[in-house]
């Protein structure tokens, strides 16, 4: 057992900070820590908050922290910083805004970078949630900008996904990344005091009205908020709690966690395959020749030659190529 595990599960905040840093930066340590943390998974309520840059996610998170704390629950926050240089400035803003909670023993806030991620960060972020659960967080809030695939992927760890939209930002629904409307469980119209809020709510209602089937039989609520004033935060939290109960009672929570487990395990296998391939491409003389010194073959033919060395990969029937 990794020595930090016991300290984390007994509520040592400094040990948690250290564990999260190791999870982010050191794959070998990450694995050892996970071994210890995993048995505690499934205890926290994991709520994802996503939406365009500047939609007000951090302000909402900050308000939700206060509300959840008033109920006596502990909160962990993971904020995936946007990698875009245009929104990078928000990092400091987040810290300052949430600072008022930083001395509260029942709150743990962590920012993680998202630069240059190729699935790698996604897994580190996921693993961080296991650490926070083992630490004893009742609620975990995960803030990501819903722009890239890895941010979208990370949302598969959430029991409830909250999509934050704002009026006036062009046609909000049209500009929302495809896929994100599908995975959202609760819609929030933030900055609802601004003109265009009613139109956006109507647009969302119409979209939901046209929807033929609802994922997990859940009819998505639309909540209006003004995160700066704290308006609508109680409604938002109520919707999240109702969704969580719905997921629990319908067995959907377990189904999502199974799916998460499956995806994470497959992703690890994929990463191991990728590592194996690139290492062998460097080291195996036949592979090097096939890959580097054989311009006469087109890339498919070269790939076929490599695949001849991996006969077990041929799961398809007959002589169909796996390519
Ligand atoms: N008028 C108005 N402004 C808001 C509201 N909520 C947040 N804001 C402001 O919108 C700006 C962006 O808020 P953030 O909470 O940093 O937004 P974010 O979605 O976390 O932004 P990124 O992390 O950069 O993607 C800040 O200046 C907030 O004060 C709201 O309800 N009404
Ligand atoms: Mg933010």
Short mmCIF file of C-alpha atoms and ligand atoms in Angstrom, two decimals:
data_model
loop_
_atom_site.label_atom_id
_atom_site.label_comp_id
_atom_site.label_asym_id
_atom_site.label_seq_id
_atom_site.Cartn_x
_atom_site.Cartn_y
_atom_site.Cartn_z
CA UNK A 1 0.00 0.00 0.00
CA UNK A 2 1.32 3.44 -0.93
CA UNK A 3 2.21 5.30 2.30
CA UNK A 4 0.07 8.31 1.35
CA UNK A 5 -3.13 6.29 1.08
CA UNK A 6 -3.69 5.85 4.79
CA UNK A 7 -3.03 9.51 5.45
CA UNK A 8 -5.49 10.57 2.75
CA UNK A 9 -8.28 8.32 3.95
CA UNK A 10 -7.84 9.59 7.48
CA UNK A 11 -8.40 13.15 6.26
CA UNK A 12 -4.86 14.55 6.00
CA UNK A 13 -5.23 17.53 3.64
CA UNK A 14 -1.52 17.88 2.94
CA UNK A 15 -1.30 14.22 2.03
CA UNK A 16 -4.21 14.72 -0.36
CA UNK A 17 -2.41 17.65 -2.02
CA UNK A 18 0.71 15.52 -2.43
CA UNK A 19 -1.27 12.56 -3.76
CA UNK A 20 -3.01 14.74 -6.35
CA UNK A 21 0.31 16.12 -7.53
CA UNK A 22 1.68 12.60 -7.92
CA UNK A 23 -1.43 11.52 -9.78
CA UNK A 24 -1.00 14.42 -12.17
CA UNK A 25 2.70 13.95 -12.80
CA UNK A 26 3.87 10.44 -12.08
CA UNK A 27 2.29 7.45 -13.74
CA UNK A 28 3.94 4.80 -11.58
CA UNK A 29 2.94 6.50 -8.33
CA UNK A 30 -0.52 7.15 -9.72
CA UNK A 31 -1.05 3.46 -10.20
CA UNK A 32 0.06 2.60 -6.66
CA UNK A 33 -2.17 5.30 -5.19
CA UNK A 34 -5.17 4.17 -7.20
CA UNK A 35 -4.76 0.70 -5.80
CA UNK A 36 -5.45 2.19 -2.37
CA UNK A 37 -8.11 4.73 -3.35
CA UNK A 38 -10.28 2.68 -5.64
CA UNK A 39 -12.11 0.72 -2.90
CA UNK A 40 -13.56 4.05 -1.72
CA UNK A 41 -15.03 4.98 -5.08
CA UNK A 42 -18.73 5.45 -5.61
CA UNK A 43 -19.30 7.32 -2.36
CA UNK A 44 -19.28 10.91 -3.54
CA UNK A 45 -21.79 12.69 -5.68
CA UNK A 46 -19.82 13.77 -8.75
CA UNK A 47 -21.23 16.82 -10.51
CA UNK A 48 -19.72 18.08 -13.76
CA UNK A 49 -20.10 21.73 -14.73
CA UNK A 50 -19.36 22.51 -18.33
CA UNK A 51 -19.99 25.32 -20.79
CA UNK A 52 -18.26 27.90 -22.94
CA UNK A 53 -15.43 30.05 -21.62
CA UNK A 54 -16.79 32.83 -19.45
CA UNK A 55 -20.27 31.30 -19.06
CA UNK A 56 -19.94 31.67 -15.31
CA UNK A 57 -19.00 28.11 -14.32
CA UNK A 58 -16.49 29.11 -11.65
CA UNK A 59 -18.87 31.66 -10.19
CA UNK A 60 -21.55 28.97 -10.03
CA UNK A 61 -19.14 26.47 -8.51
CA UNK A 62 -18.23 29.00 -5.87
CA UNK A 63 -21.91 29.51 -5.00
CA UNK A 64 -22.62 25.79 -4.99
CA UNK A 65 -19.69 25.24 -2.61
CA UNK A 66 -21.27 27.68 -0.16
CA UNK A 67 -24.66 26.01 -0.46
CA UNK A 68 -23.34 22.48 -0.06
CA UNK A 69 -21.22 23.53 2.92
CA UNK A 70 -24.30 25.03 4.58
CA UNK A 71 -25.76 21.52 4.48
CA UNK A 72 -22.72 20.24 6.34
CA UNK A 73 -21.34 18.29 3.38
CA UNK A 74 -17.68 18.38 2.36
CA UNK A 75 -16.73 19.41 -1.17
CA UNK A 76 -13.86 18.71 -3.54
CA UNK A 77 -13.41 20.79 -6.67
CA UNK A 78 -11.35 19.94 -9.72
CA UNK A 79 -11.16 22.76 -12.26
CA UNK A 80 -9.62 21.85 -15.58
CA UNK A 81 -8.01 25.08 -16.73
CA UNK A 82 -8.71 26.00 -20.28
CA UNK A 83 -5.61 25.63 -22.43
CA UNK A 84 -6.62 28.45 -24.73
CA UNK A 85 -4.42 31.51 -24.29
CA UNK A 86 -7.53 33.63 -24.65
CA UNK A 87 -9.13 32.31 -21.51
CA UNK A 88 -5.98 31.45 -19.57
CA UNK A 89 -6.47 34.59 -17.54
CA UNK A 90 -9.47 33.01 -15.87
CA UNK A 91 -7.11 30.83 -13.85
CA UNK A 92 -6.18 33.64 -11.52
CA UNK A 93 -9.81 34.77 -11.36
CA UNK A 94 -10.91 31.30 -10.26
CA UNK A 95 -8.33 31.21 -7.52
CA UNK A 96 -9.26 34.62 -6.22
CA UNK A 97 -12.97 33.95 -6.34
CA UNK A 98 -12.78 30.62 -4.58
CA UNK A 99 -10.16 31.81 -2.13
CA UNK A 100 -12.79 32.53 0.48
CA UNK A 101 -13.28 28.77 0.78
CA UNK A 102 -9.62 27.82 0.88
CA UNK A 103 -9.30 27.93 4.66
CA UNK A 104 -12.41 25.81 5.14
CA UNK A 105 -11.36 22.28 6.14
CA UNK A 106 -14.40 20.88 4.37
CA UNK A 107 -13.39 22.25 0.98
CA UNK A 108 -10.58 21.13 -1.29
CA UNK A 109 -9.97 22.98 -4.57
CA UNK A 110 -7.55 21.91 -7.26
CA UNK A 111 -6.80 23.27 -10.72
CA UNK A 112 -5.27 21.00 -13.34
CA UNK A 113 -3.80 22.01 -16.67
CA UNK A 114 -5.20 20.72 -19.91
CA UNK A 115 -2.37 21.61 -22.23
CA UNK A 116 -1.14 19.01 -24.66
CA UNK A 117 -3.44 16.34 -23.40
CA UNK A 118 -3.94 13.25 -25.48
CA UNK A 119 -6.19 11.30 -23.20
CA UNK A 120 -3.40 11.38 -20.62
CA UNK A 121 -4.74 14.31 -18.70
CA UNK A 122 -8.22 12.89 -18.97
CA UNK A 123 -7.12 9.84 -17.04
CA UNK A 124 -5.18 11.88 -14.47
CA UNK A 125 -8.28 14.00 -13.86
CA UNK A 126 -10.40 10.91 -13.47
CA UNK A 127 -7.91 9.42 -11.04
CA UNK A 128 -7.92 12.62 -9.01
CA UNK A 129 -11.60 12.10 -8.34
CA UNK A 130 -10.82 8.72 -6.79
CA UNK A 131 -8.39 10.46 -4.43
CA UNK A 132 -11.02 13.03 -3.44
CA UNK A 133 -13.55 10.30 -2.80
CA UNK A 134 -11.10 8.41 -0.62
CA UNK A 135 -10.40 11.65 1.26
CA UNK A 136 -14.08 11.67 2.13
CA UNK A 137 -15.57 14.38 -0.05
CA UNK A 138 -19.35 14.07 -0.10
CA UNK A 139 -19.66 16.16 -3.24
CA UNK A 140 -17.14 16.59 -6.04
CA UNK A 141 -17.53 19.42 -8.53
CA UNK A 142 -15.68 19.10 -11.80
CA UNK A 143 -15.38 22.25 -13.91
CA UNK A 144 -14.34 21.96 -17.54
CA UNK A 145 -14.70 24.16 -20.59
CA UNK A 146 -16.75 22.13 -23.01
CA UNK A 147 -14.60 22.80 -26.03
CA UNK A 148 -12.46 19.79 -26.73
CA UNK A 149 -13.07 16.08 -26.89
CA UNK A 150 -10.99 15.43 -23.78
CA UNK A 151 -13.18 17.81 -21.78
CA UNK A 152 -16.23 16.04 -23.11
CA UNK A 153 -14.71 12.66 -22.22
CA UNK A 154 -13.94 13.77 -18.71
CA UNK A 155 -17.64 14.41 -18.23
CA UNK A 156 -18.31 10.68 -18.42
CA UNK A 157 -17.10 10.48 -14.82
CA UNK A 158 -19.89 12.73 -13.59
CA UNK A 159 -23.07 11.35 -12.08
CA UNK A 160 -24.76 14.58 -13.16
CA UNK A 161 -23.62 16.87 -15.97
CA UNK A 162 -24.66 20.51 -15.74
CA UNK A 163 -24.38 22.52 -18.96
CA UNK A 164 -24.06 26.26 -18.39
CA UNK A 165 -25.39 28.44 -21.20
CA UNK A 166 -25.70 32.22 -21.38
CA UNK A 167 -27.97 34.52 -23.33
CA UNK A 168 -26.65 36.88 -25.89
CA UNK A 169 -23.65 34.79 -26.89
CA UNK A 170 -24.94 34.34 -30.42
CA UNK A 171 -27.16 31.38 -30.83
CA UNK A 172 -26.06 29.53 -27.71
CA UNK A 173 -27.57 26.20 -28.61
CA UNK A 174 -26.20 26.25 -32.14
CA UNK A 175 -22.73 27.11 -30.97
CA UNK A 176 -22.62 24.56 -28.18
CA UNK A 177 -20.34 21.73 -29.16
CA UNK A 178 -22.15 18.83 -30.72
CA UNK A 179 -22.43 16.05 -28.21
CA UNK A 180 -22.54 18.29 -25.19
CA UNK A 181 -26.28 18.92 -25.49
CA UNK A 182 -26.66 15.15 -25.47
CA UNK A 183 -24.71 14.47 -22.31
CA UNK A 184 -26.15 17.34 -20.26
CA UNK A 185 -28.54 16.29 -17.49
CA UNK A 186 -29.37 19.76 -16.22
CA UNK A 187 -29.40 22.94 -18.31
CA UNK A 188 -28.52 26.22 -16.65
CA UNK A 189 -29.26 29.58 -18.19
CA UNK A 190 -26.79 31.72 -16.29
CA UNK A 191 -26.61 35.51 -16.49
CA UNK A 192 -30.37 35.24 -16.64
CA UNK A 193 -30.76 38.92 -15.80
CA UNK A 194 -29.37 39.78 -19.26
CA UNK A 195 -31.60 40.33 -22.30
CA UNK A 196 -32.15 37.19 -24.32
CA UNK A 197 -32.52 34.89 -21.29
CA UNK A 198 -36.21 34.24 -21.93
CA UNK A 199 -35.52 33.49 -25.59
CA UNK A 200 -32.79 31.04 -24.64
CA UNK A 201 -35.06 29.27 -22.15
CA UNK A 202 -37.76 28.99 -24.84
CA UNK A 203 -35.25 27.69 -27.34
CA UNK A 204 -34.19 25.01 -24.86
CA UNK A 205 -37.80 24.12 -24.09
CA UNK A 206 -38.49 23.68 -27.79
CA UNK A 207 -35.45 21.52 -28.22
CA UNK A 208 -36.52 19.32 -25.32
CA UNK A 209 -40.07 19.21 -26.64
CA UNK A 210 -38.81 17.81 -29.96
CA UNK A 211 -36.70 15.23 -28.26
CA UNK A 212 -38.09 11.75 -28.81
CA UNK A 213 -36.28 9.84 -26.15
CA UNK A 214 -34.66 10.96 -22.96
CA UNK A 215 -31.47 9.34 -21.79
CA UNK A 216 -32.17 7.30 -18.66
CA UNK A 217 -35.80 8.54 -18.72
CA UNK A 218 -34.75 11.86 -17.30
CA UNK A 219 -36.48 15.00 -18.45
CA UNK A 220 -33.83 17.70 -18.36
CA UNK A 221 -34.76 20.66 -16.19
CA UNK A 222 -33.83 24.20 -17.25
CA UNK A 223 -32.67 26.38 -14.35
CA UNK A 224 -32.19 30.14 -14.50
CA UNK A 225 -29.38 31.57 -12.42
CA UNK A 226 -27.52 34.74 -11.72
CA UNK A 227 -24.32 33.36 -10.29
CA UNK A 228 -22.99 36.73 -9.20
CA UNK A 229 -26.02 37.40 -6.99
CA UNK A 230 -26.54 33.77 -6.05
CA UNK A 231 -30.02 33.68 -7.60
CA UNK A 232 -31.30 30.24 -8.58
CA UNK A 233 -28.47 28.36 -6.89
CA UNK A 234 -30.87 26.55 -4.54
CA UNK A 235 -32.98 25.53 -7.56
CA UNK A 236 -29.90 24.32 -9.35
CA UNK A 237 -28.82 22.20 -6.41
CA UNK A 238 -32.32 20.82 -6.01
CA UNK A 239 -32.29 19.75 -9.66
CA UNK A 240 -28.92 18.08 -9.18
CA UNK A 241 -30.17 16.22 -6.11
CA UNK A 242 -33.32 15.13 -7.91
CA UNK A 243 -31.28 13.88 -10.82
CA UNK A 244 -29.00 11.98 -8.49
CA UNK A 245 -31.95 10.32 -6.78
CA UNK A 246 -33.46 9.45 -10.15
CA UNK A 247 -30.17 7.89 -11.24
CA UNK A 248 -29.85 5.91 -8.04
CA UNK A 249 -33.40 4.63 -8.00
CA UNK A 250 -33.39 3.63 -11.65
CA UNK A 251 -30.09 1.78 -11.34
CA UNK A 252 -28.60 4.23 -13.85
CA UNK A 253 -25.86 5.33 -11.53
CA UNK A 254 -24.51 1.83 -11.35
CA UNK A 255 -24.83 1.50 -15.13
CA UNK A 256 -22.85 4.73 -15.66
CA UNK A 257 -20.18 3.61 -13.24
CA UNK A 258 -19.90 0.28 -15.02
CA UNK A 259 -19.52 2.12 -18.30
CA UNK A 260 -16.88 4.35 -16.76
CA UNK A 261 -14.97 1.36 -15.47
CA UNK A 262 -15.12 -0.29 -18.88
CA UNK A 263 -13.94 2.82 -20.69
CA UNK A 264 -11.11 3.50 -18.30
CA UNK A 265 -9.86 -0.05 -18.48
CA UNK A 266 -10.05 -0.09 -22.28
CA UNK A 267 -8.27 3.25 -22.46
CA UNK A 268 -5.43 1.85 -20.38
CA UNK A 269 -5.17 -1.15 -22.66
CA UNK A 270 -5.12 1.18 -25.67
CA UNK A 271 -2.35 3.25 -24.14
CA UNK A 272 -0.33 0.09 -23.44
CA UNK A 273 -0.79 -1.01 -27.05
CA UNK A 274 0.30 2.37 -28.33
CA UNK A 275 3.40 2.29 -26.14
CA UNK A 276 4.24 -1.24 -27.24
CA UNK A 277 3.91 -0.27 -30.91
CA UNK A 278 6.07 2.80 -30.75
CA UNK A 279 8.75 1.04 -28.73
CA UNK A 280 8.83 -1.91 -31.06
CA UNK A 281 8.89 0.39 -34.08
CA UNK A 282 12.08 1.83 -32.63
CA UNK A 283 13.72 -1.40 -31.60
CA UNK A 284 12.68 -4.19 -33.98
CA UNK A 285 15.02 -4.19 -36.99
CA UNK A 286 12.42 -5.74 -39.34
CA UNK A 287 9.84 -3.18 -38.31
CA UNK A 288 12.29 -0.35 -38.73
CA UNK A 289 13.10 -1.52 -42.22
CA UNK A 290 9.43 -1.93 -43.14
CA UNK A 291 8.52 1.43 -41.72
CA UNK A 292 11.46 3.55 -42.81
CA UNK A 293 13.20 1.98 -45.79
CA UNK A 294 10.29 0.84 -47.83
CA UNK A 295 8.83 3.71 -49.77
CA UNK A 296 7.80 1.35 -52.58
CA UNK A 297 4.89 0.12 -50.47
CA UNK A 298 1.96 2.36 -49.74
CA UNK A 299 1.21 2.88 -46.01
CA UNK A 300 -1.54 0.24 -46.02
CA UNK A 301 0.84 -2.37 -47.40
CA UNK A 302 3.43 -1.42 -44.81
CA UNK A 303 0.83 -1.67 -42.08
CA UNK A 304 -0.20 -5.12 -43.35
CA UNK A 305 3.40 -6.28 -43.08
CA UNK A 306 3.58 -5.08 -39.49
CA UNK A 307 0.27 -6.76 -38.72
CA UNK A 308 1.63 -10.09 -39.97
CA UNK A 309 3.79 -10.00 -36.87
CA UNK A 310 0.70 -9.59 -34.70
CA UNK A 311 -1.50 -12.48 -35.86
CA UNK A 312 -3.68 -12.39 -32.75
CA UNK A 313 -5.03 -9.00 -33.72
CA UNK A 314 -7.10 -10.61 -36.49
CA UNK A 315 -10.44 -10.89 -34.76
CA UNK A 316 -12.47 -10.28 -37.91
CA UNK A 317 -13.87 -13.26 -39.73
CA UNK A 318 -12.32 -14.71 -42.85
CA UNK A 319 -9.52 -12.89 -44.58
CA UNK A 320 -10.82 -9.38 -44.05
CA UNK A 321 -8.06 -6.99 -43.21
CA UNK A 322 -8.28 -5.33 -39.83
CA UNK A 323 -7.25 -2.09 -41.47
N1 LIG B 1 -23.92 39.55 -15.46
C1 LIG B 1 -23.53 38.37 -14.98
N2 LIG B 1 -22.22 38.08 -14.98
C2 LIG B 1 -21.86 36.87 -14.50
C3 LIG B 1 -22.79 35.93 -14.01
N3 LIG B 1 -22.12 34.84 -13.62
C4 LIG B 1 -20.81 35.08 -13.85
N4 LIG B 1 -20.66 36.31 -14.38
C5 LIG B 1 -19.39 36.95 -14.79
O1 LIG B 1 -18.90 36.33 -15.94
C6 LIG B 1 -17.47 36.34 -15.94
C7 LIG B 1 -16.94 34.93 -16.15
O2 LIG B 1 -17.28 34.15 -15.02
P1 LIG B 1 -16.51 32.81 -14.64
O3 LIG B 1 -17.22 32.23 -13.48
O4 LIG B 1 -15.06 33.06 -14.52
O5 LIG B 1 -16.78 31.96 -15.94
P2 LIG B 1 -16.18 30.53 -16.33
O6 LIG B 1 -17.24 29.85 -17.10
O7 LIG B 1 -15.67 29.85 -15.13
O8 LIG B 1 -14.99 30.95 -17.27
P3 LIG B 1 -13.75 30.01 -17.76
O9 LIG B 1 -13.27 29.24 -16.59
O10 LIG B 1 -12.77 31.01 -18.30
O11 LIG B 1 -14.30 29.16 -18.86
C8 LIG B 1 -17.05 36.95 -14.63
O12 LIG B 1 -16.75 38.30 -14.84
C9 LIG B 1 -18.28 36.79 -13.76
O13 LIG B 1 -18.37 37.79 -12.76
C10 LIG B 1 -24.17 36.29 -14.01
O14 LIG B 1 -25.06 35.54 -13.62
N5 LIG B 1 -24.48 37.52 -14.51
MG1 LIG B 2 -13.76 29.01 -14.72
#
